[in-house]
């Protein structure tokens, strides 16, 4: 049994890691989150494939990478994707994964003595959970900005195949980020209420796995949708 | 709740071991009781889908009949397929997953008992959601595979398809939650010594099926999301008319899910039969490792054959060849299984119990369905057969002759373990023979009506096309099913009340679930056994005698044995209810969405923040 060896009896505002025998010696929640992530891969594969299949098939603009002239009105619509802005939001999301790693490390090393100011900052789980959640929220802010500006420029989910598949794909990803932020806020609430310690590292661990997964998916989306013309 | 949890049972939903009363069923997290809930609910839906089929057959019994309108006929065949697949066969398999997997691998419960309860309640509510509309003649009417663009708003303007899209989405939540749970259970809760290659074959096939569920369901989820968005928000995913959408997008996405789904339906039955045949032949399963590998291979190839459902759309010679070949390849691992079952029985001390009869029935009837399947794996042949009754004959031999026969074999085999009493063998055999005759009389003539050109899904036909006799035979056969089912139901409830007491191992079977009392105590194993072989009860020298003695004791409670049991809780039901209310709101008013979301979030947090079981000491 490799579950946390010395469990301290503290009020559990979360489900305790049970001391049952497990075949792998891992907590079952860790196995389940991997199964979940496997399933989520197929979800995003379906969304991304549809986007790629419909790439270049829209009969009216705006288009992602090409200009389009409306044959009836003569309006010229510029390529709609704003790659510099999205690069910034991508950077923020990538940073959030770094913060997530630091948050997990802080929780895992909670009981280790802190000798320096640097140790104390690195060991501050609340700080890093906040940073991760804020970075995630910032990413969502960028997405809200992107979506509204697209609508102003004449691209809605109904406009064309690109609009339908783009908003659905990135919207699904945004919904996943939103769920992740809620998860982080929940962890923060537990941290404020009773303090997250190394015995809770699994709770943060599975949240981190999910968060990194959502981040990796964004890298795929950013590459396939924004960077490749 | 705080630190009081240590000394006193401070938590309200305390486990009481109570095994009766409505509340105990609503709040149960015991995998065996959830399995029983699945069994009863799925049998109900099985009969509901059966009644739909009877009306279909009555309508088709003779040419030019008008018992039901063409529109209602569409609803009937759509709901017959949807019900049988998503509400009957899959949940019947889930009943066995629930009841058997922890018992077969030597576990006290599944990995996530509350998630397990949640899966059941979502299934029940989703089943009601998708079934009720037919009572008001507004049921889904686009066929069980709901081809878009036919099912998009311009071509299906009513609310019928909305019920289907949302209903399947709900049922998908249930299937996925259950799949994560069972996958984790099989990976992580096996008793010491229960290596993968010692797992009973049913658990193995269940394991494979969970992978299929986990990987296939997200694809239909997305296909349905697109359809939902098209219908509700005016997106263009299936808008072929003005937006240039690909008319095959739905078909591809659906069948990437749909073909693995076929194996999701049949592999559990294969697993059950792989328990039944060795037991009544008094021989270990022939070629166990090959049975495992062929199951895995069937599942893996199952992801590469989806377009054989689409030969008629004209995908071109390369795609047709590829999918024709992969489809033919699947026959190899499937054939291996058939031969291994036969070799298991060969020279065995066979006992022809009802369960064994159904098991042998599967071997024979599934083979017929498999062979007709090979026939339309060839694109030119398929072009003659697609959308005819030949296809209907094929998949009923596979799904009735395979899945349902296997499930009945499982029910007769495991009834004593579930209820503690034996089913009546005499009535059981009558049930088997009536089912066997009805099955063949109904579906075999469909091969001929199909070959003579009778299309699927027509609500009536003119006389004199050579179809009359075959349709009359099919209808006559169909009318035998209700008699068989009534005998089964009578037998089931009579035996449940007054059947012969079974004892822990009435059939002399070899796997772990037969080492504990029938019905098993709530904690399953008083002492988690150590496993040293595939059939621990047959290889007495390897049995851990001490734990076997302890586990066969009856009447001890979990508390007396110092076993910590999970609390009963109503919260999974409430979360499921919140989910359903949200989806109902999607069809009616946003207020319901908000109310459902509030209930869902509140009960979900309450669930996640409350302990599963008392603190360990």
mmCIF file of C-alpha atoms in Angstrom, chain A residues 7-33 35-44 46-47 49-51 53-54 57-60 156-169 172 182-183 185-186 190 193, chain B residues 1-3 5-6 108 111-112 114 176 179-180 183-194 213-216 218-223 225-226 229-230 232-239 242-247 249 253 256 303 528 564 605 607-613 615-617:
data_model
loop_
_atom_site.group_PDB
_atom_site.id
_atom_site.type_symbol
_atom_site.label_atom_id
_atom_site.label_comp_id
_atom_site.label_asym_id
_atom_site.label_seq_id
_atom_site.Cartn_x
_atom_site.Cartn_y
_atom_site.Cartn_z
ATOM 1 C CA UNK A 7 -2.883 9.796 7.617
ATOM 2 C CA UNK A 8 -3.686 12.435 10.146
ATOM 3 C CA UNK A 9 -7.238 12.595 11.351
ATOM 4 C CA UNK A 10 -8.395 15.948 10.177
ATOM 5 C CA UNK A 11 -11.885 16.926 9.257
ATOM 6 C CA UNK A 12 -12.378 15.941 5.689
ATOM 7 C CA UNK A 13 -14.144 18.465 3.609
ATOM 8 C CA UNK A 14 -13.268 16.127 0.801
ATOM 9 C CA UNK A 15 -13.502 12.409 0.306
ATOM 10 C CA UNK A 16 -10.629 10.786 2.179
ATOM 11 C CA UNK A 17 -8.147 8.590 0.383
ATOM 12 C CA UNK A 18 -9.366 5.191 1.527
ATOM 13 C CA UNK A 19 -6.920 2.729 2.948
ATOM 14 C CA UNK A 20 -8.250 -0.112 0.875
ATOM 15 C CA UNK A 21 -5.944 -2.460 -0.929
ATOM 16 C CA UNK A 22 -5.459 -1.498 -4.563
ATOM 17 C CA UNK A 23 -3.806 -3.591 -7.227
ATOM 18 C CA UNK A 24 -1.528 -0.869 -8.523
ATOM 19 C CA UNK A 25 -0.950 0.733 -5.145
ATOM 20 C CA UNK A 26 -2.381 3.894 -6.672
ATOM 21 C CA UNK A 27 -5.468 5.684 -5.506
ATOM 22 C CA UNK A 28 -8.344 4.763 -7.831
ATOM 23 C CA UNK A 29 -9.050 8.412 -8.559
ATOM 24 C CA UNK A 30 -5.702 8.685 -10.253
ATOM 25 C CA UNK A 31 -6.516 5.721 -12.505
ATOM 26 C CA UNK A 32 -9.938 7.159 -13.269
ATOM 27 C CA UNK A 33 -8.642 10.582 -14.255
ATOM 28 C CA UNK A 35 -9.355 7.012 -18.217
ATOM 29 C CA UNK A 36 -11.275 10.273 -18.314
ATOM 30 C CA UNK A 37 -8.458 12.025 -20.139
ATOM 31 C CA UNK A 38 -8.337 9.185 -22.680
ATOM 32 C CA UNK A 39 -12.018 9.691 -23.317
ATOM 33 C CA UNK A 40 -11.605 13.456 -23.582
ATOM 34 C CA UNK A 41 -8.960 12.904 -26.246
ATOM 35 C CA UNK A 42 -11.577 11.256 -28.444
ATOM 36 C CA UNK A 43 -13.951 14.136 -27.740
ATOM 37 C CA UNK A 44 -11.443 16.691 -28.978
ATOM 38 C CA UNK A 46 -13.882 14.494 -33.090
ATOM 39 C CA UNK A 47 -14.128 18.272 -32.784
ATOM 40 C CA UNK A 49 -11.307 16.502 -37.208
ATOM 41 C CA UNK A 50 -14.590 18.167 -38.033
ATOM 42 C CA UNK A 51 -12.894 21.564 -38.020
ATOM 43 C CA UNK A 53 -12.663 18.543 -42.671
ATOM 44 C CA UNK A 54 -14.630 21.774 -42.978
ATOM 45 C CA UNK A 57 -15.317 24.520 -47.425
ATOM 46 C CA UNK A 58 -17.213 27.592 -46.250
ATOM 47 C CA UNK A 59 -19.188 29.158 -49.078
ATOM 48 C CA UNK A 60 -19.309 32.636 -47.505
ATOM 49 C CA UNK A 156 -21.168 34.054 -35.722
ATOM 50 C CA UNK A 157 -21.720 30.370 -35.070
ATOM 51 C CA UNK A 158 -24.348 30.479 -37.831
ATOM 52 C CA UNK A 159 -22.414 32.343 -40.515
ATOM 53 C CA UNK A 160 -20.627 29.504 -42.242
ATOM 54 C CA UNK A 161 -18.984 26.134 -41.691
ATOM 55 C CA UNK A 162 -15.887 27.836 -40.333
ATOM 56 C CA UNK A 163 -17.949 29.780 -37.779
ATOM 57 C CA UNK A 164 -19.859 26.683 -36.652
ATOM 58 C CA UNK A 165 -16.827 24.463 -36.287
ATOM 59 C CA UNK A 166 -14.530 27.184 -34.898
ATOM 60 C CA UNK A 167 -16.869 28.408 -32.171
ATOM 61 C CA UNK A 168 -17.867 24.889 -31.205
ATOM 62 C CA UNK A 169 -14.277 23.653 -30.991
ATOM 63 C CA UNK A 172 -15.703 23.386 -25.910
ATOM 64 C CA UNK A 182 -14.013 26.147 -10.881
ATOM 65 C CA UNK A 183 -12.034 23.100 -9.766
ATOM 66 C CA UNK A 185 -11.387 27.684 -6.883
ATOM 67 C CA UNK A 186 -12.822 24.692 -5.036
ATOM 68 C CA UNK A 190 -10.541 23.898 0.860
ATOM 69 C CA UNK A 193 -10.904 26.401 5.151
ATOM 70 C CA UNK B 1 -18.471 18.062 10.381
ATOM 71 C CA UNK B 2 -14.967 18.577 11.714
ATOM 72 C CA UNK B 3 -13.058 16.243 13.929
ATOM 73 C CA UNK B 5 -15.974 12.179 12.630
ATOM 74 C CA UNK B 6 -13.204 10.368 14.446
ATOM 75 C CA UNK B 108 -15.727 -5.295 -1.845
ATOM 76 C CA UNK B 111 -13.953 1.841 -7.277
ATOM 77 C CA UNK B 112 -16.520 4.634 -6.997
ATOM 78 C CA UNK B 114 -21.527 6.700 -5.504
ATOM 79 C CA UNK B 176 -19.307 7.033 -19.703
ATOM 80 C CA UNK B 179 -17.161 2.956 -17.973
ATOM 81 C CA UNK B 180 -14.647 5.058 -16.001
ATOM 82 C CA UNK B 183 -12.285 0.402 -15.957
ATOM 83 C CA UNK B 184 -10.760 1.675 -12.727
ATOM 84 C CA UNK B 185 -12.305 -1.160 -10.750
ATOM 85 C CA UNK B 186 -10.808 -3.846 -12.979
ATOM 86 C CA UNK B 187 -7.420 -2.155 -13.167
ATOM 87 C CA UNK B 188 -7.119 -1.289 -9.511
ATOM 88 C CA UNK B 189 -9.321 -3.425 -7.274
ATOM 89 C CA UNK B 190 -8.230 -6.930 -8.178
ATOM 90 C CA UNK B 191 -7.517 -9.159 -5.169
ATOM 91 C CA UNK B 192 -3.917 -10.129 -4.473
ATOM 92 C CA UNK B 193 -2.823 -12.717 -7.040
ATOM 93 C CA UNK B 194 -5.626 -11.852 -9.479
ATOM 94 C CA UNK B 213 -17.185 2.782 -24.241
ATOM 95 C CA UNK B 214 -14.542 5.251 -23.112
ATOM 96 C CA UNK B 215 -13.258 5.739 -26.656
ATOM 97 C CA UNK B 216 -16.445 5.449 -28.713
ATOM 98 C CA UNK B 218 -17.201 10.808 -26.957
ATOM 99 C CA UNK B 219 -17.535 10.564 -30.738
ATOM 100 C CA UNK B 220 -21.306 10.230 -30.688
ATOM 101 C CA UNK B 221 -21.423 12.879 -27.990
ATOM 102 C CA UNK B 222 -19.851 15.310 -30.438
ATOM 103 C CA UNK B 223 -21.999 14.130 -33.351
ATOM 104 C CA UNK B 225 -23.727 18.109 -29.998
ATOM 105 C CA UNK B 226 -23.456 19.183 -33.640
ATOM 106 C CA UNK B 229 -26.533 22.965 -32.117
ATOM 107 C CA UNK B 230 -27.905 22.718 -35.659
ATOM 108 C CA UNK B 232 -31.340 24.659 -31.465
ATOM 109 C CA UNK B 233 -28.856 27.349 -32.459
ATOM 110 C CA UNK B 234 -28.845 27.246 -36.246
ATOM 111 C CA UNK B 235 -25.269 26.070 -36.817
ATOM 112 C CA UNK B 236 -24.310 24.531 -40.152
ATOM 113 C CA UNK B 237 -22.684 21.199 -39.355
ATOM 114 C CA UNK B 238 -25.244 19.222 -41.329
ATOM 115 C CA UNK B 239 -26.553 22.080 -43.444
ATOM 116 C CA UNK B 242 -26.863 26.491 -48.153
ATOM 117 C CA UNK B 243 -23.642 26.084 -46.179
ATOM 118 C CA UNK B 244 -21.883 23.344 -48.130
ATOM 119 C CA UNK B 245 -21.748 20.857 -45.268
ATOM 120 C CA UNK B 246 -20.566 17.324 -45.909
ATOM 121 C CA UNK B 247 -23.618 15.036 -46.131
ATOM 122 C CA UNK B 249 -20.165 13.865 -41.672
ATOM 123 C CA UNK B 253 -19.055 10.183 -36.784
ATOM 124 C CA UNK B 256 -17.100 5.458 -35.681
ATOM 125 C CA UNK B 303 -12.593 0.880 -34.665
ATOM 126 C CA UNK B 528 -10.172 -10.683 0.592
ATOM 127 C CA UNK B 564 -15.904 -0.395 6.785
ATOM 128 C CA UNK B 605 -20.599 19.641 -4.118
ATOM 129 C CA UNK B 607 -21.519 14.680 -2.591
ATOM 130 C CA UNK B 608 -17.882 15.486 -3.248
ATOM 131 C CA UNK B 609 -17.362 17.161 0.098
ATOM 132 C CA UNK B 610 -18.905 14.388 2.168
ATOM 133 C CA UNK B 611 -16.924 11.289 3.063
ATOM 134 C CA UNK B 612 -17.608 8.024 1.227
ATOM 135 C CA UNK B 613 -17.341 5.929 4.357
ATOM 136 C CA UNK B 615 -12.945 7.190 8.901
ATOM 137 C CA UNK B 616 -10.697 4.178 9.332
ATOM 138 C CA UNK B 617 -9.344 3.403 12.751
#
